[in-house]
XYZ file of N, CA and C in Angstrom:
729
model
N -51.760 12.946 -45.564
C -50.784 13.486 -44.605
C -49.707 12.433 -44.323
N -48.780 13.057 -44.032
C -47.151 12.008 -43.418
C -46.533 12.670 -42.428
N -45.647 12.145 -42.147
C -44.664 12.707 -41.221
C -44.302 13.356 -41.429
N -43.867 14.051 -42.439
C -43.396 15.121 -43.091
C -43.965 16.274 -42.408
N -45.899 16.608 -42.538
C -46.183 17.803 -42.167
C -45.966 17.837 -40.222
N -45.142 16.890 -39.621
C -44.671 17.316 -38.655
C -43.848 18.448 -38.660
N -43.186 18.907 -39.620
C -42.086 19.576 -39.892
C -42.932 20.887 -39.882
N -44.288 21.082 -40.363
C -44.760 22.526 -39.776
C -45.201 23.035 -38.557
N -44.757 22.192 -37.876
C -44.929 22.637 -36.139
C -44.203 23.701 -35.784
N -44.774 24.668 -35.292
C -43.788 25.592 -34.814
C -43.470 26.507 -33.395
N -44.888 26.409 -33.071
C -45.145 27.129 -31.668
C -44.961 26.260 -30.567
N -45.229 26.833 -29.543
C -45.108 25.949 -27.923
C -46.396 25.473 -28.342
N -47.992 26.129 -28.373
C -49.203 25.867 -28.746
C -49.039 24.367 -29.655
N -48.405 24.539 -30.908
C -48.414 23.278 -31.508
C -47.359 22.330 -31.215
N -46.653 22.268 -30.052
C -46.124 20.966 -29.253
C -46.724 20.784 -27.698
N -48.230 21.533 -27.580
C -48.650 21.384 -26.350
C -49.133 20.076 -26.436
N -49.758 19.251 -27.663
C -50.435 18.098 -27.252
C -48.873 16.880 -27.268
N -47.644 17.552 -27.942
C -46.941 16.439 -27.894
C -46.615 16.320 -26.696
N -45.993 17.220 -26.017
C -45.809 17.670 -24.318
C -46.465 16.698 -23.497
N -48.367 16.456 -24.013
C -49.146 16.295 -22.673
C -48.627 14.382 -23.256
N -48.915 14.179 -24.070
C -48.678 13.054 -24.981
C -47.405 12.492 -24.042
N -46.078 12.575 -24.388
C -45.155 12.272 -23.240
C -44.934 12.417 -21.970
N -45.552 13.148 -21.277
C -45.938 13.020 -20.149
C -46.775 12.424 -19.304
N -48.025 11.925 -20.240
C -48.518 10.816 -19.804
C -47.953 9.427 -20.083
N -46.647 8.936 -20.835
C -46.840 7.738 -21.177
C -45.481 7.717 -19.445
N -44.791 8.506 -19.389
C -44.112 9.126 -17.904
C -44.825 8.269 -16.626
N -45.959 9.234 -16.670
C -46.663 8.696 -15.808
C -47.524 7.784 -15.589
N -47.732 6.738 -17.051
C -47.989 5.340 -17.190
C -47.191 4.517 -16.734
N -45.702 5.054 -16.927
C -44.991 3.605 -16.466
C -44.513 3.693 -15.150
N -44.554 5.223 -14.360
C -44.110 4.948 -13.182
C -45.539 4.371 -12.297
N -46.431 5.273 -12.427
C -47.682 3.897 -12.180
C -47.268 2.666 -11.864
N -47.078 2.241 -13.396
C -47.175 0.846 -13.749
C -46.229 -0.301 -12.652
N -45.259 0.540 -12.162
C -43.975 0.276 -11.818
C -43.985 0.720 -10.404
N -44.716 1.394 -9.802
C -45.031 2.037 -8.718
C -43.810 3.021 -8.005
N -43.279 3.566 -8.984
C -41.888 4.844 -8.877
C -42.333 5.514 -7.634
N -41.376 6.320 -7.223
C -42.229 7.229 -6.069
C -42.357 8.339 -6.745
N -43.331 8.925 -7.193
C -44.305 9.998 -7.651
C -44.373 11.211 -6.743
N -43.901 11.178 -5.782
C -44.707 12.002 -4.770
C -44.268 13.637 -5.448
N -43.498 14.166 -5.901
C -42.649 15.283 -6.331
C -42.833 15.473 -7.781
N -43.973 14.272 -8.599
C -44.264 14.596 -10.278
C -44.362 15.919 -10.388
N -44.307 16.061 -11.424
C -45.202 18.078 -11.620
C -46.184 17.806 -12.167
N -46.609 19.273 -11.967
C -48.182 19.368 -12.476
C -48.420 19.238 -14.096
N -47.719 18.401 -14.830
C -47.840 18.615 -16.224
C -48.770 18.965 -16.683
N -49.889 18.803 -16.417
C -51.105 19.258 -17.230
C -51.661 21.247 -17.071
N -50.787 21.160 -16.275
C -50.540 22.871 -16.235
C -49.823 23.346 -17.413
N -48.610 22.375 -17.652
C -47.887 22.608 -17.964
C -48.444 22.783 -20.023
N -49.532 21.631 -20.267
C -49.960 21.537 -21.503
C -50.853 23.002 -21.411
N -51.488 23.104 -20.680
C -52.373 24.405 -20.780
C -51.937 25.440 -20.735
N -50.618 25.999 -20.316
C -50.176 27.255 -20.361
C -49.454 27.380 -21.833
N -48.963 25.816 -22.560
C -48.993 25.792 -23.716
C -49.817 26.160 -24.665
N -50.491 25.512 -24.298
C -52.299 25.784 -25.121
C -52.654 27.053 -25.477
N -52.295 27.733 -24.188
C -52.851 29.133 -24.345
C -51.972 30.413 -24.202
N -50.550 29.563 -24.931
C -49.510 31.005 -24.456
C -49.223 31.318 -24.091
N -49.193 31.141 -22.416
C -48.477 31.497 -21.889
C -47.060 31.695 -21.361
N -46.520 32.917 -21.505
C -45.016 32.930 -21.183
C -44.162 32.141 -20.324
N -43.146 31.637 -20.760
C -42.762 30.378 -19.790
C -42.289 30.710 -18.416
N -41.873 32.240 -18.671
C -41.150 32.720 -17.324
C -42.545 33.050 -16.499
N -43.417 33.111 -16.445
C -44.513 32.941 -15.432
C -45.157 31.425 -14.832
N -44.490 30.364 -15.350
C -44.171 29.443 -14.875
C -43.766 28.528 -13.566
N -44.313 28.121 -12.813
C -43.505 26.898 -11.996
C -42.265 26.694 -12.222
N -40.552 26.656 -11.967
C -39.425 26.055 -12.951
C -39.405 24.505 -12.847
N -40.302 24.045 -11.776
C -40.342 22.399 -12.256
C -40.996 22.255 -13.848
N -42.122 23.025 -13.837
C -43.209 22.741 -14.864
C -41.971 22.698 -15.965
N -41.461 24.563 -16.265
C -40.681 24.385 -17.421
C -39.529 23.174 -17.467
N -38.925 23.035 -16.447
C -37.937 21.622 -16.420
C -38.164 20.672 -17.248
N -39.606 19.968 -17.150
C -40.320 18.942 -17.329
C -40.447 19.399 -18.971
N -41.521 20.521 -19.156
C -41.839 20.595 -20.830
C -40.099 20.922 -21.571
N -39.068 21.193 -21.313
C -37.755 21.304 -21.645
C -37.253 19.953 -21.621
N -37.385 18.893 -20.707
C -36.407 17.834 -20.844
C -37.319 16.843 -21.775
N -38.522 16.908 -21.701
C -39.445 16.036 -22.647
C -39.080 16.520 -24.327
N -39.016 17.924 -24.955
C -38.612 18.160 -26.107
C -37.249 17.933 -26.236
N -36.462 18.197 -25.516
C -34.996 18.441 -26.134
C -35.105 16.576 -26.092
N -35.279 15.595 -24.933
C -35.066 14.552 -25.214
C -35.649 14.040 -26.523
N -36.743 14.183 -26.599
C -37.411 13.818 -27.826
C -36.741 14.361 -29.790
N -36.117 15.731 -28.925
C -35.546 16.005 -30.218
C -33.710 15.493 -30.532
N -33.414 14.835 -29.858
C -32.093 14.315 -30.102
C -32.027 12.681 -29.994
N -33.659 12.258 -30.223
C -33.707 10.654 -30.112
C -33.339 10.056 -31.505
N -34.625 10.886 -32.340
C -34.360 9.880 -33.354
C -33.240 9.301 -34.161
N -32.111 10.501 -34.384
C -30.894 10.439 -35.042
C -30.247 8.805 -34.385
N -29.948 9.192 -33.067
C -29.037 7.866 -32.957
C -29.753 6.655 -33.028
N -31.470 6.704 -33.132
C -32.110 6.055 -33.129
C -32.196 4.873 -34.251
N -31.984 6.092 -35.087
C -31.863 5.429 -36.606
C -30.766 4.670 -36.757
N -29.235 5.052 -36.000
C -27.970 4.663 -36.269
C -27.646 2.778 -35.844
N -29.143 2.381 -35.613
C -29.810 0.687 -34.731
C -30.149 0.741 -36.058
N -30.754 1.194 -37.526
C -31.186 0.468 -38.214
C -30.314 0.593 -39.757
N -30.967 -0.155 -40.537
C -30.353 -0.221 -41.938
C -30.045 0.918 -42.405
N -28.608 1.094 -43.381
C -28.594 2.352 -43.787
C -29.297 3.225 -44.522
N -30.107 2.375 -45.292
C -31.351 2.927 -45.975
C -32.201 3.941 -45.372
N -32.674 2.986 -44.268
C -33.610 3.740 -43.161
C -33.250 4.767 -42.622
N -31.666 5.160 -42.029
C -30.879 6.005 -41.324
C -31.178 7.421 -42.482
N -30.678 7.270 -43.877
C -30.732 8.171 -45.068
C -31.724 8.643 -45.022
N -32.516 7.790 -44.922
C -33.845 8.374 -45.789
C -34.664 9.332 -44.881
N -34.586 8.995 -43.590
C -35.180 10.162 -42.717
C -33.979 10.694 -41.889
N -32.823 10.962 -42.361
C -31.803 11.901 -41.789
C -32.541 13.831 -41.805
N -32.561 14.293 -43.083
C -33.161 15.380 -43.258
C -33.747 15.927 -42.194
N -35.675 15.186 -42.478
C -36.386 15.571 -41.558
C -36.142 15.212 -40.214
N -35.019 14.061 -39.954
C -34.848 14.295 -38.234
C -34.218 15.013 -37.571
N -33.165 15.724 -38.625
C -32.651 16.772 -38.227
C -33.283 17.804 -38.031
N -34.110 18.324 -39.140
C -34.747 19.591 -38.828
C -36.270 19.399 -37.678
N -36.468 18.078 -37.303
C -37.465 18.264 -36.550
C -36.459 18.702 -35.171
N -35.834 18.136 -35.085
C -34.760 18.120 -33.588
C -34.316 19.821 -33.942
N -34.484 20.394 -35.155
C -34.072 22.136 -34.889
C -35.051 22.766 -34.531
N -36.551 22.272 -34.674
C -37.873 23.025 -34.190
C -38.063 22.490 -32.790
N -37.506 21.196 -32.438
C -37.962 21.070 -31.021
C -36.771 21.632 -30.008
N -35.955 22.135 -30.523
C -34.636 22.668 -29.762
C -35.386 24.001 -29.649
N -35.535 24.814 -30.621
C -36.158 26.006 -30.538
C -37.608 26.207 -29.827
N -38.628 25.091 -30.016
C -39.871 25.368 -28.446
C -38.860 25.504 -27.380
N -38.281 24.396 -27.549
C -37.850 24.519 -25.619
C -37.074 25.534 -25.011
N -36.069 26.102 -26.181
C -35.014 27.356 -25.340
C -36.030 27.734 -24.341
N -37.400 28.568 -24.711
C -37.193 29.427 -23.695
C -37.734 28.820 -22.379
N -37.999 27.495 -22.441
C -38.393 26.835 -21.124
C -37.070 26.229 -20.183
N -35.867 26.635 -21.314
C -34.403 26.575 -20.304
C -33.964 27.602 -19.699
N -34.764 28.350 -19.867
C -33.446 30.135 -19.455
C -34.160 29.692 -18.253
N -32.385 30.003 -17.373
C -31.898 29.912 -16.243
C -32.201 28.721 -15.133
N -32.556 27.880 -16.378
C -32.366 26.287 -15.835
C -31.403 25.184 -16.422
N -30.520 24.645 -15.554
C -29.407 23.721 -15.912
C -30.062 22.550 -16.442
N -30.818 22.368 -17.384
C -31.688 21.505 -17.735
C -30.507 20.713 -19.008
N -30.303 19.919 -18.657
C -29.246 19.034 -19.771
C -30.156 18.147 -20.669
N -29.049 17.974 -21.790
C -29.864 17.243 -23.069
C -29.236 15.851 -23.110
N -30.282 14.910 -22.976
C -29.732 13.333 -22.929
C -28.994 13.116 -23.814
N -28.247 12.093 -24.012
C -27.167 11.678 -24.732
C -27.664 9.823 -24.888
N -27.999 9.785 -25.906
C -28.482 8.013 -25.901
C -27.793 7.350 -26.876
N -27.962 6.102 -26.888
C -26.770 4.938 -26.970
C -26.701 4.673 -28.263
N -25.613 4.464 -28.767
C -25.166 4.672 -30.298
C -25.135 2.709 -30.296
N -24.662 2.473 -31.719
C -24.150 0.609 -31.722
C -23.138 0.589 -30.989
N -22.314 1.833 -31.705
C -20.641 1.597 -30.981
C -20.852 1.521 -29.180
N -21.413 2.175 -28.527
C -22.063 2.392 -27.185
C -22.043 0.924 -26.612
N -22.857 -0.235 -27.248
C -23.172 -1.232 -26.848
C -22.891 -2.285 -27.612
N -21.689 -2.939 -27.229
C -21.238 -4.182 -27.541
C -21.529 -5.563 -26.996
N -21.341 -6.675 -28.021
C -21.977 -7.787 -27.645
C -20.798 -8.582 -28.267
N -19.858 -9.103 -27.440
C -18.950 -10.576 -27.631
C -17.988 -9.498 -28.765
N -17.786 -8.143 -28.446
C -17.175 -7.300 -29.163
C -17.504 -6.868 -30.247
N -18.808 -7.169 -30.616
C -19.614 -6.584 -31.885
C -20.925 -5.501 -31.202
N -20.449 -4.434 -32.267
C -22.121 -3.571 -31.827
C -23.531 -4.422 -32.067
N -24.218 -4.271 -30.862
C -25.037 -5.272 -30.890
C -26.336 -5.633 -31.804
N -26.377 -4.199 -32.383
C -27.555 -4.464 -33.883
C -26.819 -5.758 -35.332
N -25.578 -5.917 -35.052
C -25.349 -7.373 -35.517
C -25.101 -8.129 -35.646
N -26.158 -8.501 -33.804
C -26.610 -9.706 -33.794
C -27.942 -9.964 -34.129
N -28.888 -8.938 -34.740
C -29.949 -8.887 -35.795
C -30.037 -9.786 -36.665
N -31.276 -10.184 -36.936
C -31.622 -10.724 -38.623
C -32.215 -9.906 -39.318
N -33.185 -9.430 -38.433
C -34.333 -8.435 -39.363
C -34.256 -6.852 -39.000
N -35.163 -6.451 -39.551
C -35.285 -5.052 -39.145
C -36.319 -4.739 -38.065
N -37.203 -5.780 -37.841
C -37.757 -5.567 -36.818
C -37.110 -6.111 -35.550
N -36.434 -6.847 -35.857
C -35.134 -7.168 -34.576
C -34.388 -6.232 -34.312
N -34.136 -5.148 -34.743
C -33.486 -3.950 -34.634
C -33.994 -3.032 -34.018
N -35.546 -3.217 -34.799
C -36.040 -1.903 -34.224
C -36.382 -1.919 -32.981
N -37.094 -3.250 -32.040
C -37.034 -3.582 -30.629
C -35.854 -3.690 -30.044
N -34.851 -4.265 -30.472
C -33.517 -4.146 -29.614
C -33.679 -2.291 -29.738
N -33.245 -1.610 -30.592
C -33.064 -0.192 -30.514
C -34.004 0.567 -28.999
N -35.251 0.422 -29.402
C -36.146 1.042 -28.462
C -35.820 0.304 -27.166
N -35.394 -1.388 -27.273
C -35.854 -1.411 -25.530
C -34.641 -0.240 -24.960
N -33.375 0.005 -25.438
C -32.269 0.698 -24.905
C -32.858 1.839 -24.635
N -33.254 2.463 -26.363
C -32.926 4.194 -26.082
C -34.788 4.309 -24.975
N -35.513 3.889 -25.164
C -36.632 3.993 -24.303
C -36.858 4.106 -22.915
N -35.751 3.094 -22.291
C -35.062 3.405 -21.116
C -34.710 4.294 -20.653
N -33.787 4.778 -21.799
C -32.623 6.061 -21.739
C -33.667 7.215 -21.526
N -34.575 7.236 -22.281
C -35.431 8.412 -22.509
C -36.558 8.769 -21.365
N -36.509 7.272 -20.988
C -37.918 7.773 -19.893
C -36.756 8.255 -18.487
N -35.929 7.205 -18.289
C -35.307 7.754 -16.888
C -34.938 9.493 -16.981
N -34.396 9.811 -18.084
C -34.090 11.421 -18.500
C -35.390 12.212 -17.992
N -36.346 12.087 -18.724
C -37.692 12.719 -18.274
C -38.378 12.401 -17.171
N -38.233 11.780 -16.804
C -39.002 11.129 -15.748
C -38.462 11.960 -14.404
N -36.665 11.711 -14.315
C -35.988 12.124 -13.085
C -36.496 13.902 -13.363
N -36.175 14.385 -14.614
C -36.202 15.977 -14.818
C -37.709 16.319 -13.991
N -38.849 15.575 -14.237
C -40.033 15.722 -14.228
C -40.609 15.313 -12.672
N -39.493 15.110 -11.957
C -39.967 14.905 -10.236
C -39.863 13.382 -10.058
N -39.752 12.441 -11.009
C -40.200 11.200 -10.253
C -39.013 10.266 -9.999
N -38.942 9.646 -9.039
C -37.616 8.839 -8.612
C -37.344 7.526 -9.186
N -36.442 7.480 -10.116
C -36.518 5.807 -10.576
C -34.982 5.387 -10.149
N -35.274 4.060 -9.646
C -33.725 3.325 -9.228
C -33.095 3.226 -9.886
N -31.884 3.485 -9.551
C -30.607 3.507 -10.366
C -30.089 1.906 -10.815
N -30.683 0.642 -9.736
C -29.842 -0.459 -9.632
C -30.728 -1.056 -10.545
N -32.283 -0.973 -11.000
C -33.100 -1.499 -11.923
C -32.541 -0.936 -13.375
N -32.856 0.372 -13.582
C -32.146 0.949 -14.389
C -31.052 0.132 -15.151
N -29.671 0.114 -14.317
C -28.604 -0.849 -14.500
C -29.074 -2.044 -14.986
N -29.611 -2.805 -14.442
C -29.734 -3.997 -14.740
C -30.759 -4.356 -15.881
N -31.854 -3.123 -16.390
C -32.507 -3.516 -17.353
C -31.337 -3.253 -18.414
N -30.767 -2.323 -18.388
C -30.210 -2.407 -19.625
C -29.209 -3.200 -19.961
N -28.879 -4.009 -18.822
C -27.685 -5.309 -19.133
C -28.671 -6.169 -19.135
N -29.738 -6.681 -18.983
C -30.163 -7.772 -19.626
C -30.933 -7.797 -20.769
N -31.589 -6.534 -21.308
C -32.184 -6.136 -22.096
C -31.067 -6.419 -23.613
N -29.975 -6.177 -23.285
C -29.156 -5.564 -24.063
C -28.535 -7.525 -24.627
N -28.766 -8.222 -23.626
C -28.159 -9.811 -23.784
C -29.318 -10.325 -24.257
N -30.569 -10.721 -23.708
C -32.003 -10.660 -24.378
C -32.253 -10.350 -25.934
N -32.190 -9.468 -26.233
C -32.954 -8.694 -27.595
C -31.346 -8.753 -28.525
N -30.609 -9.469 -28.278
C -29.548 -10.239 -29.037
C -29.408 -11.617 -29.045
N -29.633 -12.385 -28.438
C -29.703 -13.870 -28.739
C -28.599 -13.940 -27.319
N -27.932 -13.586 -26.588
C -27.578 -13.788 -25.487
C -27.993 -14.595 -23.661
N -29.258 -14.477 -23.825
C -30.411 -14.335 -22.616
C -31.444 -15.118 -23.376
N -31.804 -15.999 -22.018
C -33.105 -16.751 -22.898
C -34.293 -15.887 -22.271
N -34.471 -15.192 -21.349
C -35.538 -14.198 -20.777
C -34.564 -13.283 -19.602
N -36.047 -12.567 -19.366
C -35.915 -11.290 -18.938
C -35.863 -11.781 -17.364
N -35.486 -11.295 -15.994
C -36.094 -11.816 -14.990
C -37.414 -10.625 -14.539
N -38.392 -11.115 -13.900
C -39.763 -10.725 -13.863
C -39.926 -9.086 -13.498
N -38.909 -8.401 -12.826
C -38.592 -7.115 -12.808
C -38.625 -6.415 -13.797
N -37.702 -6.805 -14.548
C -36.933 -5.963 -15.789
C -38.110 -6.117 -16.708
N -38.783 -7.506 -17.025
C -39.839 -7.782 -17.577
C -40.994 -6.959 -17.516
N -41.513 -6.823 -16.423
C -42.489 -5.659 -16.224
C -41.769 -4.324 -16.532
N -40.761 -3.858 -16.257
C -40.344 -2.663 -17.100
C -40.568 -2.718 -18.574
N -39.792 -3.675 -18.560
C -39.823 -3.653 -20.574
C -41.181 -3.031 -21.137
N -42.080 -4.062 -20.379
C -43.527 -4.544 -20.435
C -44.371 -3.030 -20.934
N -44.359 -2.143 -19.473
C -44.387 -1.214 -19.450
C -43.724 0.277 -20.510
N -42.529 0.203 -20.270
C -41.903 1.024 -21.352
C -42.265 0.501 -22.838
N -42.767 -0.722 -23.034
C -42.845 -0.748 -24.517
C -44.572 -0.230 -24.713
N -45.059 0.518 -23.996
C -46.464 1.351 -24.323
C -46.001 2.807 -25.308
N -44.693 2.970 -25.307
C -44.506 3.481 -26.413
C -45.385 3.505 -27.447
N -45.972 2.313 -27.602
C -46.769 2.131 -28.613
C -48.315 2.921 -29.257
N -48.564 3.555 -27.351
C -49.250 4.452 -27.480
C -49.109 5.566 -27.600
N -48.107 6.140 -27.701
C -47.735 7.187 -27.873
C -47.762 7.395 -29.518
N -46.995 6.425 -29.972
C -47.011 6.628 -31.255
C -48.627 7.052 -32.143
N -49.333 6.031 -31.438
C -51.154 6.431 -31.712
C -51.172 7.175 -31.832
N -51.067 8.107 -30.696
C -51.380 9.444 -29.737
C -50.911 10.456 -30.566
N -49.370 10.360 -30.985
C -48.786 11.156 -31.931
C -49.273 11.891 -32.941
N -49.995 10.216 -33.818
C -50.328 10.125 -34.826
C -51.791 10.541 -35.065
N -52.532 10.182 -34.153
C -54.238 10.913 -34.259
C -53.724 12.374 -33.922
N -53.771 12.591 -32.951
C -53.346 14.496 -32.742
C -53.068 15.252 -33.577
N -52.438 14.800 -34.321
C -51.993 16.090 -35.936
C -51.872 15.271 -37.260
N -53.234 14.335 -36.841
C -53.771 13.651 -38.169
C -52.579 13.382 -39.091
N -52.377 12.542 -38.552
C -50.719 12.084 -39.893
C -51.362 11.183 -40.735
N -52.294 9.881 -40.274
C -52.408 8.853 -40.584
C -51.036 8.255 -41.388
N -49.867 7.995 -40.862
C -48.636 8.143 -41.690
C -48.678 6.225 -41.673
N -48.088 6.093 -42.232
C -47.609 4.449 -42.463
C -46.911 3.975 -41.713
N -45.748 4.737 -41.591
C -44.459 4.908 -40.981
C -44.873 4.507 -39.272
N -45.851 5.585 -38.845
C -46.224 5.342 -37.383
C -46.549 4.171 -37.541
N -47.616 3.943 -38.516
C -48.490 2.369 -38.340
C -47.413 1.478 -38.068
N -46.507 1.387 -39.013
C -45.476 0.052 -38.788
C -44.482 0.436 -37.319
N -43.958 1.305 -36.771
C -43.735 1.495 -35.522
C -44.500 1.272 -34.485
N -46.121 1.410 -34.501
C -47.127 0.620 -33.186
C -47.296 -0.278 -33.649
N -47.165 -1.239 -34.913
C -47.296 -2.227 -34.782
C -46.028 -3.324 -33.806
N -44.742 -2.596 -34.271
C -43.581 -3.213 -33.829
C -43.819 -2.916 -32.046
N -43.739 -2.455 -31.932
C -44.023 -1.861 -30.515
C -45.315 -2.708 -29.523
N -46.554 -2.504 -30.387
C -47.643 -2.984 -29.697
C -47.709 -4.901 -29.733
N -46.612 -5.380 -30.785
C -46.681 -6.555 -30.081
C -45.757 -7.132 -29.421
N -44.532 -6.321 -29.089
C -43.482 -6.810 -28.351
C -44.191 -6.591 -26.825
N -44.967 -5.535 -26.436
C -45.355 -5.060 -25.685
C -46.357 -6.010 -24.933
N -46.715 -6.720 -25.774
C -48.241 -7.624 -25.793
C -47.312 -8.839 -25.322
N -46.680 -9.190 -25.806
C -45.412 -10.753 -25.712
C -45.130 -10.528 -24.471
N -44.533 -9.372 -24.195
C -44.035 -9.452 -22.720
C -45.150 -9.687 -21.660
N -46.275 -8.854 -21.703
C -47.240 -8.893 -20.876
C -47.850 -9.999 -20.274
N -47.543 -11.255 -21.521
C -47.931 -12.376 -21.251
C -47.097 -13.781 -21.244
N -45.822 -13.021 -21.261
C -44.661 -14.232 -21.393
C -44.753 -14.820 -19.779
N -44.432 -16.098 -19.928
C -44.429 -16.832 -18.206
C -43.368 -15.984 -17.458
N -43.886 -16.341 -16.026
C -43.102 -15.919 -15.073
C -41.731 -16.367 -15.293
């Protein structure tokens, strides 16, 4: 199996475990971070009415909010995602990221009707400049890319879901991770300060997700492997970098 047979997903049923999957890593980092929670939704309603079919318009409209801003975000990541790495890399999974982002557009319609539920918009090179250069080159490697890439769009992605999904994250942390994140993971910044750090820290559990991804509809793909690996030790570095 590869990534590829992601591409036969087709029902709400077969994006219920991706659903519960991002919604817990949501509610790992506001945990982690101690967000105010008080207004989360019930996501795990939200995986089970997946599970079992049920029509979205019999729904909670937080619930659908939440399973709508988690796919559509998820389905308009990878593209610009790729646009952080080599052109090789960008090519070679253009195809399937397109057409996965046309199956995850299509679960979610009907968890948008008659909700103003907007589709994130995340950060291109051109987006983020460094001393007037897009900042992927100030890269050497490709794994320097691929962590600069994620600490941004990861940000981008959880505050999107997170706010859609009830939970309150500051606007002034927010700000400031991504201006130091952005000087940091370029050779700009010699560290993080201990805030932003524990965010990073936190948001880079990405790593479990990718697992999570990847056991759930048995990929055993490579591709994931080398993404939790990149992930699970930046994640690990931070956790234990000095104050």
């Amino acid at each position: 199996m590869s990534v590829l047979s992601l591409l036969r997903l087709r029902t709400a049923a077969d994006f219920a475990d991706w659903y519960r999957i991002g919604a817990e890593y949501v509610d790992g980092v506001a945990d982690e971070m101690g967000f105010d929670t008080a207004d989360f939704v019930d996501y795990e309603a939200g995986v089970e009415a997946m599970q079992t079919g049920r029509p979205p318009t019999e729904l909670d409209p937080a619930i659908r909010r939440s399973i709508a801003a988690d796919l559509l975000a998820d389905a308009v990541f990878s593209e610009p995602f790729c646009e952080w790495l080599p052109l090789w890399y960008e090519f070679s999974l253009l195809g399937p990221v397109r057409y996965c982002e046309y199956r995850l557009r299509r679960v979610a319609a009907p968890y948008c009707r008659d909700l103003a539920v907007s589709v994130p918009r995340f950060s291109r090179p051109q987006d983020a400049l460094v001393d007037g250069r897009p900042a992927p080159t100030h890269c050497e490697s490709f794994r320097e890319r691929f962590v600069l890439a994620d600490a941004l769009l990861h940000l981008e992605w959880f505050v999107h879901v997170a706010r859609e999904s009830g939970i309150v994250v500051p606007q002034g942390l927010v700000d400031q991770t991504r201006e130091e994140s952005l000087a940091y993971y370029t050779g700009h910044r010699e560290s993080l300060s201990p805030r932003v750090r524990a965010f990073q820290a936190a948001l880079f559990a990405d790593d479990v997700w990718v697992r999570e991804i990847d056991a759930a509809y048995g990929l055993d793909s490579t591709l994931f492997g080398l993404w939790e690996r990149f992930l699970r030790a930046e994640r690990e570095r931070l956790e234990t970098a000095e104050p």
